[in-house]
mmCIF file of C-alpha atoms in Angstrom:
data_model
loop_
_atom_site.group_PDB
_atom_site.id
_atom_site.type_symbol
_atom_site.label_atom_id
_atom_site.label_comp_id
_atom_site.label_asym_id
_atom_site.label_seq_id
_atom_site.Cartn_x
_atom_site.Cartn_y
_atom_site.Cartn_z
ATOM 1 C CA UNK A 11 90.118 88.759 67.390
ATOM 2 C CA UNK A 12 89.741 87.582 71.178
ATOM 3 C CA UNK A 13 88.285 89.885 73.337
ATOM 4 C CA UNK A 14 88.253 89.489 77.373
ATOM 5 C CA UNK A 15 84.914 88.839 78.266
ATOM 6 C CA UNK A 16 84.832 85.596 75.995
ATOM 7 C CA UNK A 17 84.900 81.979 78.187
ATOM 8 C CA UNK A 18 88.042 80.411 78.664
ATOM 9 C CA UNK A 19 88.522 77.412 76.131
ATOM 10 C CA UNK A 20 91.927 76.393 76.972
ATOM 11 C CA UNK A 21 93.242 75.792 80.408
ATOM 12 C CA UNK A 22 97.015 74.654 81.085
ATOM 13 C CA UNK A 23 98.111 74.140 84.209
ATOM 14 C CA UNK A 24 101.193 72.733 85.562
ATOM 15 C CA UNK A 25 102.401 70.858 82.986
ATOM 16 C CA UNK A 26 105.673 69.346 82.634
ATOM 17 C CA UNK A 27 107.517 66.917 79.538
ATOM 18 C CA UNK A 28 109.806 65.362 79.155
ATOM 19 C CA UNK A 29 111.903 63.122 77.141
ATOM 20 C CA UNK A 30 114.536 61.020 78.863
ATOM 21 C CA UNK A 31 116.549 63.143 80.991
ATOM 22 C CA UNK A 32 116.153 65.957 78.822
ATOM 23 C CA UNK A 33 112.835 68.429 80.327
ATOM 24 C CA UNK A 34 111.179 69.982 77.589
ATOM 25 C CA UNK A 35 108.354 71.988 79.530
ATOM 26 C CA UNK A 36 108.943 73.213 82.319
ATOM 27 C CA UNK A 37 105.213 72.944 84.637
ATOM 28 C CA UNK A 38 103.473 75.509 82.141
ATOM 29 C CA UNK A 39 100.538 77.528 82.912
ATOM 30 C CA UNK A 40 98.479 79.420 80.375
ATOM 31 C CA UNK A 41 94.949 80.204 79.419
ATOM 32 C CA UNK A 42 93.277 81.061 76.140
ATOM 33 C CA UNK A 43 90.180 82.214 75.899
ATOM 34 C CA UNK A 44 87.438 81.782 73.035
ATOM 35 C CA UNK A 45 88.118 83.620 69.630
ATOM 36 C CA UNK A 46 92.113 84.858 70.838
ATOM 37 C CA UNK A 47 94.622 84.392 68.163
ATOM 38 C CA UNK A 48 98.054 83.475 69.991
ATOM 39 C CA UNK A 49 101.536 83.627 68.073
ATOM 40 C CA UNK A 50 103.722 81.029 69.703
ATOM 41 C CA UNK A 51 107.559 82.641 69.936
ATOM 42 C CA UNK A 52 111.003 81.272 70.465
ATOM 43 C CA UNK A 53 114.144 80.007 69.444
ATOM 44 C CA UNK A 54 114.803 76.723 68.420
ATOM 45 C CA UNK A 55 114.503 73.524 71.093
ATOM 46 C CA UNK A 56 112.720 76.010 73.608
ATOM 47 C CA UNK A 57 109.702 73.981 73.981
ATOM 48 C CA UNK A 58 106.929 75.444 71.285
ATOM 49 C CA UNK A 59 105.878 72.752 69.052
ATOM 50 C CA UNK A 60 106.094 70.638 71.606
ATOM 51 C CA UNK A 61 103.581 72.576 73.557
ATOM 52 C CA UNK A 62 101.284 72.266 70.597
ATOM 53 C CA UNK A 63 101.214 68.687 70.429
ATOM 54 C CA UNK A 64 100.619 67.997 74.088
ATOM 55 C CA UNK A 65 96.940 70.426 72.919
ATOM 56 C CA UNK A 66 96.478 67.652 70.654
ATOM 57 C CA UNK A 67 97.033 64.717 72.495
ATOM 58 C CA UNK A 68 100.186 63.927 69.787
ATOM 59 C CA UNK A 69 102.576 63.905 72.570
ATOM 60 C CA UNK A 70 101.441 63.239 76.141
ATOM 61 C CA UNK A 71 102.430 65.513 79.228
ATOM 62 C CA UNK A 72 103.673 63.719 82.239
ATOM 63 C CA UNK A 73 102.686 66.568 85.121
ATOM 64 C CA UNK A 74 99.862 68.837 85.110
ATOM 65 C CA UNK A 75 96.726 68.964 83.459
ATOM 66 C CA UNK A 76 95.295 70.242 79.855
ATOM 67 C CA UNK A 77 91.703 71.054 79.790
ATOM 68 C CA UNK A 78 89.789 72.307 76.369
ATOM 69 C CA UNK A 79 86.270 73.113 76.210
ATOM 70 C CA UNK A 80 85.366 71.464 79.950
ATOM 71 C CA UNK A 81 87.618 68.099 78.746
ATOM 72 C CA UNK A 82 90.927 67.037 80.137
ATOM 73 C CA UNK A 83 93.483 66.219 77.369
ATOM 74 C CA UNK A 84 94.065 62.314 78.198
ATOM 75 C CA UNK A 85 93.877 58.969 76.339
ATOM 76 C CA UNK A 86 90.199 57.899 77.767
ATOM 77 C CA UNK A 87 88.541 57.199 74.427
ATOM 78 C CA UNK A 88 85.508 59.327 75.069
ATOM 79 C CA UNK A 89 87.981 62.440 75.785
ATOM 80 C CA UNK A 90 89.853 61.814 72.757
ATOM 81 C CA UNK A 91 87.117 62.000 69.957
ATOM 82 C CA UNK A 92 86.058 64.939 71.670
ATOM 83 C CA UNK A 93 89.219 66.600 71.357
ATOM 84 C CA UNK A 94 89.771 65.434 67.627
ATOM 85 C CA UNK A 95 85.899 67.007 66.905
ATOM 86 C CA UNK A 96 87.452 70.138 68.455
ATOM 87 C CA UNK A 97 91.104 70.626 67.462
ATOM 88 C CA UNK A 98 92.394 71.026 64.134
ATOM 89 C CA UNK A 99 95.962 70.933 63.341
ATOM 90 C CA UNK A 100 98.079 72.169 60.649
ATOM 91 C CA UNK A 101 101.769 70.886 60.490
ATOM 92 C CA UNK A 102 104.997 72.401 57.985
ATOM 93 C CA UNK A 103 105.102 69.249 56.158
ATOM 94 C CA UNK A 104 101.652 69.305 54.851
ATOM 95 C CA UNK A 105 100.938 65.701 55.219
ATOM 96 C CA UNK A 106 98.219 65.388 52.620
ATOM 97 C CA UNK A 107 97.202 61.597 51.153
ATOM 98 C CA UNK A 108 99.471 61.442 47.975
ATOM 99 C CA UNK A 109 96.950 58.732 46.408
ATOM 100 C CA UNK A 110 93.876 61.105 46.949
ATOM 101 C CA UNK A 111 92.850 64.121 45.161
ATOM 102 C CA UNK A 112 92.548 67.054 46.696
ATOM 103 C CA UNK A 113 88.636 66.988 47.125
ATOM 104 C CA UNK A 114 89.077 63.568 48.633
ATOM 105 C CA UNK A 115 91.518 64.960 51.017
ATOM 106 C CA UNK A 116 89.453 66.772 51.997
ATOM 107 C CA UNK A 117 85.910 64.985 52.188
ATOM 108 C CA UNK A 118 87.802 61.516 54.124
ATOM 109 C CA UNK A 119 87.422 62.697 57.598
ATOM 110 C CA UNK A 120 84.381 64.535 57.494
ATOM 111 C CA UNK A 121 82.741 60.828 56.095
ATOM 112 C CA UNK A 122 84.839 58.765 58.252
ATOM 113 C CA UNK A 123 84.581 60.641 61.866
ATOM 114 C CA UNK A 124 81.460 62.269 61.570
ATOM 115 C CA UNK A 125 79.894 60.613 59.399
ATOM 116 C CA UNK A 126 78.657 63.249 56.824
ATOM 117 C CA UNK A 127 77.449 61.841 53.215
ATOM 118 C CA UNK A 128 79.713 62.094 50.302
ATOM 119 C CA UNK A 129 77.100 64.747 48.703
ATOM 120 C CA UNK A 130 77.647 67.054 52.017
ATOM 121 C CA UNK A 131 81.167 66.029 52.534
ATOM 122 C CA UNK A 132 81.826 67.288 48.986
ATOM 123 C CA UNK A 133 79.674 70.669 49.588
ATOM 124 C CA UNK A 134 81.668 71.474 52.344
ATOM 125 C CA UNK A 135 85.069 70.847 50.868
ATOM 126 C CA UNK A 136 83.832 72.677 47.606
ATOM 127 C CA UNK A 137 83.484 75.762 50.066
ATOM 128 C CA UNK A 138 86.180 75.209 52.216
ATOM 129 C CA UNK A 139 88.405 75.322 48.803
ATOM 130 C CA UNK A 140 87.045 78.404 47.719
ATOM 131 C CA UNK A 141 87.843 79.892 51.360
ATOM 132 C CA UNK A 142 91.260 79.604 50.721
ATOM 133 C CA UNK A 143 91.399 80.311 47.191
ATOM 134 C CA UNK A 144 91.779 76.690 45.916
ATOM 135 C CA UNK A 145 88.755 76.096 43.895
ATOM 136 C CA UNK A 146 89.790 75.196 41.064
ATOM 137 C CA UNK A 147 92.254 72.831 41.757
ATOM 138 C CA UNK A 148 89.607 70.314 43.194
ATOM 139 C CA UNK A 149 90.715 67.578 40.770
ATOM 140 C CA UNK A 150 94.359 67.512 40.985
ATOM 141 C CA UNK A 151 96.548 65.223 42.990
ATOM 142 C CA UNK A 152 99.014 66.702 46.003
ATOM 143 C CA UNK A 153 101.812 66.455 43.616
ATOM 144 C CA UNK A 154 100.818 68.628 41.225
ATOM 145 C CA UNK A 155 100.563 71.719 43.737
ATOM 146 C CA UNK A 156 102.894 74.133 44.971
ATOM 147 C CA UNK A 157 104.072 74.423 48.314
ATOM 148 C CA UNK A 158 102.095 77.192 49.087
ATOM 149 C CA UNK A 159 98.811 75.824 47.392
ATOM 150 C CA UNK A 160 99.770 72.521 49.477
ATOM 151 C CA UNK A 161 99.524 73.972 52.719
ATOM 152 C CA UNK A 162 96.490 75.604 51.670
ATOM 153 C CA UNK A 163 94.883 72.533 51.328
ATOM 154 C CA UNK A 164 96.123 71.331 54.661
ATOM 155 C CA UNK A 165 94.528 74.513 56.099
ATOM 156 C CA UNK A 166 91.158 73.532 54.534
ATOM 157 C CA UNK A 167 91.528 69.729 55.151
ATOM 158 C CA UNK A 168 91.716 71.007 59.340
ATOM 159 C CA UNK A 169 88.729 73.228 58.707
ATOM 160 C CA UNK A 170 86.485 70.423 57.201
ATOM 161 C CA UNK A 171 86.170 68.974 60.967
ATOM 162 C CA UNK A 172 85.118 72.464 61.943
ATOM 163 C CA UNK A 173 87.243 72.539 64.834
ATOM 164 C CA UNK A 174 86.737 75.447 67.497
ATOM 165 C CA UNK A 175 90.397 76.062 67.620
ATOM 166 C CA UNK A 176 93.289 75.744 64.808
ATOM 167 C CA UNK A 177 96.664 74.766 65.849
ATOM 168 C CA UNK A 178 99.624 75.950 63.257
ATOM 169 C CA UNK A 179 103.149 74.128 63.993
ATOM 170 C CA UNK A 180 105.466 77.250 61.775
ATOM 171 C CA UNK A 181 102.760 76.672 58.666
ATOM 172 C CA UNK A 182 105.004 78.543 56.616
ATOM 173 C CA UNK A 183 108.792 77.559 57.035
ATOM 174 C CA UNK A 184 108.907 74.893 54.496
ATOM 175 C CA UNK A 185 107.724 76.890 52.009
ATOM 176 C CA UNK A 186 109.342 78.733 49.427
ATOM 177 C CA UNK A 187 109.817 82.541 50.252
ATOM 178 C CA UNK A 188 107.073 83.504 47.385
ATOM 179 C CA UNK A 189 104.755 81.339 48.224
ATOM 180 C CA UNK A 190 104.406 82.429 52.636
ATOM 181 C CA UNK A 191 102.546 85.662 51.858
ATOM 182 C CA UNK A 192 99.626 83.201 50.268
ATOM 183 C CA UNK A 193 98.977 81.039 53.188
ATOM 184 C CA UNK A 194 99.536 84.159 55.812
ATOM 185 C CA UNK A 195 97.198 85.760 53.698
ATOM 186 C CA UNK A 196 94.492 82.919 54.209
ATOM 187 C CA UNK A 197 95.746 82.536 58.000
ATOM 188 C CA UNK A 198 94.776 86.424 58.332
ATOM 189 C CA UNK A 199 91.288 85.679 57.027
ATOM 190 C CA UNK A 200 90.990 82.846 59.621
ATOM 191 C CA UNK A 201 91.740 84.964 62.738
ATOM 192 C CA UNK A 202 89.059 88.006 61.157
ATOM 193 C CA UNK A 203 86.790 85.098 61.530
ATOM 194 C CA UNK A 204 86.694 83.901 65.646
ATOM 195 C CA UNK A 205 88.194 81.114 65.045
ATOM 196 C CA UNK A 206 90.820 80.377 68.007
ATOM 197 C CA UNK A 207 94.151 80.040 67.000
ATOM 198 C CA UNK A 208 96.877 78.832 68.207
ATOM 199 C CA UNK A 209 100.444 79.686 65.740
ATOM 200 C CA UNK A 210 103.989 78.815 65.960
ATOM 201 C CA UNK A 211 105.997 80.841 63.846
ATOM 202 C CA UNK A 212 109.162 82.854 62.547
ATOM 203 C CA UNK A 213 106.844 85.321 60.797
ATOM 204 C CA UNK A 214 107.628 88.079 62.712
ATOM 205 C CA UNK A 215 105.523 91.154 60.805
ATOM 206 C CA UNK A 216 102.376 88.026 60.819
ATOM 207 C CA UNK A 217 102.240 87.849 64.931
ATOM 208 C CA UNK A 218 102.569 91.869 65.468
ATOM 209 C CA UNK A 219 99.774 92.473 63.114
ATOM 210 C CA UNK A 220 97.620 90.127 64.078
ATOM 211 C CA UNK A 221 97.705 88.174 67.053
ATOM 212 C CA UNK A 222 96.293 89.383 70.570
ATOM 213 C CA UNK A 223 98.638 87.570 72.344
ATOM 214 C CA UNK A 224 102.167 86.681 71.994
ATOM 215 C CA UNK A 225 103.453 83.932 73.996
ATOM 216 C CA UNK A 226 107.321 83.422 74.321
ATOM 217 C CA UNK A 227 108.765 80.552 75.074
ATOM 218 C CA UNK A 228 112.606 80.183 76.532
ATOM 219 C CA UNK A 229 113.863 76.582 77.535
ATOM 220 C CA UNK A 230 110.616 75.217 78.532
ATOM 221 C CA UNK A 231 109.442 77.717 79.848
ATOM 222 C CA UNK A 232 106.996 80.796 79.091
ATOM 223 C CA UNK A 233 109.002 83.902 79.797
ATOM 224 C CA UNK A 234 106.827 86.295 78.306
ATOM 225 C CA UNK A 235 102.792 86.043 77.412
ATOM 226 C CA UNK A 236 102.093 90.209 76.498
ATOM 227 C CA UNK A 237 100.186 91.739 73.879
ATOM 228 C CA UNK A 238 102.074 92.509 70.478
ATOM 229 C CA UNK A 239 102.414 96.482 70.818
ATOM 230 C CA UNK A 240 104.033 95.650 74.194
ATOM 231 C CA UNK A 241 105.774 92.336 73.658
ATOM 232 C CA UNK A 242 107.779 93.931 70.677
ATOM 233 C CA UNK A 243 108.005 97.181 71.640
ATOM 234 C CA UNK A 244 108.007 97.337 75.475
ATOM 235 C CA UNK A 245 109.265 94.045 77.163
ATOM 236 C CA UNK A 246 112.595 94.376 79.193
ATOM 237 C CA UNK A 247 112.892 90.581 78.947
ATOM 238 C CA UNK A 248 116.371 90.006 78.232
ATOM 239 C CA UNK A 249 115.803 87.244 76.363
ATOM 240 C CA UNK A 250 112.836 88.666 74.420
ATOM 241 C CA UNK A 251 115.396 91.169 73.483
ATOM 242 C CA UNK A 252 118.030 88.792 72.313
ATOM 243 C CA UNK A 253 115.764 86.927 70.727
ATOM 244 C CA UNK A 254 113.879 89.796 68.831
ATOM 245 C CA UNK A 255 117.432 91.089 67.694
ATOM 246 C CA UNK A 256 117.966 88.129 66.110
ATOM 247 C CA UNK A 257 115.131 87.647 64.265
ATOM 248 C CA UNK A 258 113.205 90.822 63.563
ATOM 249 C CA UNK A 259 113.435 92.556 60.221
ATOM 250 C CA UNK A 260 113.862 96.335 59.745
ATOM 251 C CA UNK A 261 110.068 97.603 59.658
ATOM 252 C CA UNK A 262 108.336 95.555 62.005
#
């Protein structure tokens, strides 16, 4: 988990999007620092996934400025394979190579981007499987996964770049109901280990138990950025509240 002395990896600052007429972010500020994991709130079209892309240079911010590890987010070349060496992102479709195994998968971009032999490529998807409990399914093709084994994949296809932060677009809402308590369960191991993280999600009982931060986002804008004891517990947001009686289960 983050703590507050760590450095400051991720600095937003006045950032605005748009598409059209239609403003999606609304000039957003926000820092995270090294190591925090942050559970990314809020209802539908209010601006979250959005925000994640613009971290990964996906979509591109009009207004403002996005700085990670000492390098602005922009499309200078040099900027951009720094930030693909340092961000790793995991989407809800999965988007693994259908042709390639899941080994392969994994080894392409370590081979093609930093330019790691096959032999090490290999040795570090062999233990990136067995991080997320996928070793022995090495040999099979995409297809022949489920869901949840899928996504697992995905999660150790973004690791095999070993990025210094993760970025999670709601990892879990195309997946079957059985199968979200697998990849949480991997995602929990992740934030015990420093990495930064960086999660959209619905999974309410996930961000209270183990994010330090949860940031909520309302029409473009961030209307609440507390810790969880306080954000689901204590905020007088009325909006949070809304929002939280919508979605939270009994138990949480």
């Amino acid at each position: 988990m983050g703590n507050n002395t760590a450095a400051t990896l991720i600095n937003v600052s006045g950032v605005k999007k748009s598409y059209g007429t239609t403003c999606v972010l609304k000039r957003v500020n926000v820092e995270v620092k090294a190591g925090e994991v942050i559970a990314i709130l809020g209802a539908s079209g209010s601006g979250k996934s959005t925000f994640l892309r613009l971290l990964n240079r996906l979509e591109k911010h009009e207004e403002g400025s996005i700085v990670i590890d000492g390098v602005e987010v922009s499309d200078k070349a040099s900027n951009l394979a720094a930030l693909r060496r340092e961000v790793g992102m995991v989407f809800q479709s999965f988007n693994l190579f259908p042709h390639l195994s899941v080994l392969d998968n994994l080894c392409l971009a370590p081979m093609k981007v930093r330019g790691l032999s096959r032999a090490k490529a290999v040795s570090l998807a062999t233990d990136l499987l067995l991080k997320v409990g996928m070793s022995e399914h090495g040999h099979k093709y995409p297809h022949a996964l489920s869901g949840g084994q899928q996504q697992r994949v995905a999660i150790a296809r973004a690791l095999a770049m070993e990025p210094r932060i993760l970025l999670f677009d709601e990892p879990t809402s195309a997946l079957d109901p059985e199968m979200v308590n697998e990849v949480l369960d991997v995602m929990k191991r992740l934030a015990a280990t420093g990495i930064t993280m960086l999660i959209v999600t619905h999974e309410m009982g996930f961000a209270s138990q183990v994010a330090d931060r949860v940031i909520f986002f309302d029409q473009g804008e961030i209307a609440e950025d507390l810790p969880p004891s306080q954000f689901f517990g204590e905020s007088n947001n009325p909006r949070v509240k809304a929002f939280l009686g919508r979605v939270l289960q009994p138990g949480i």
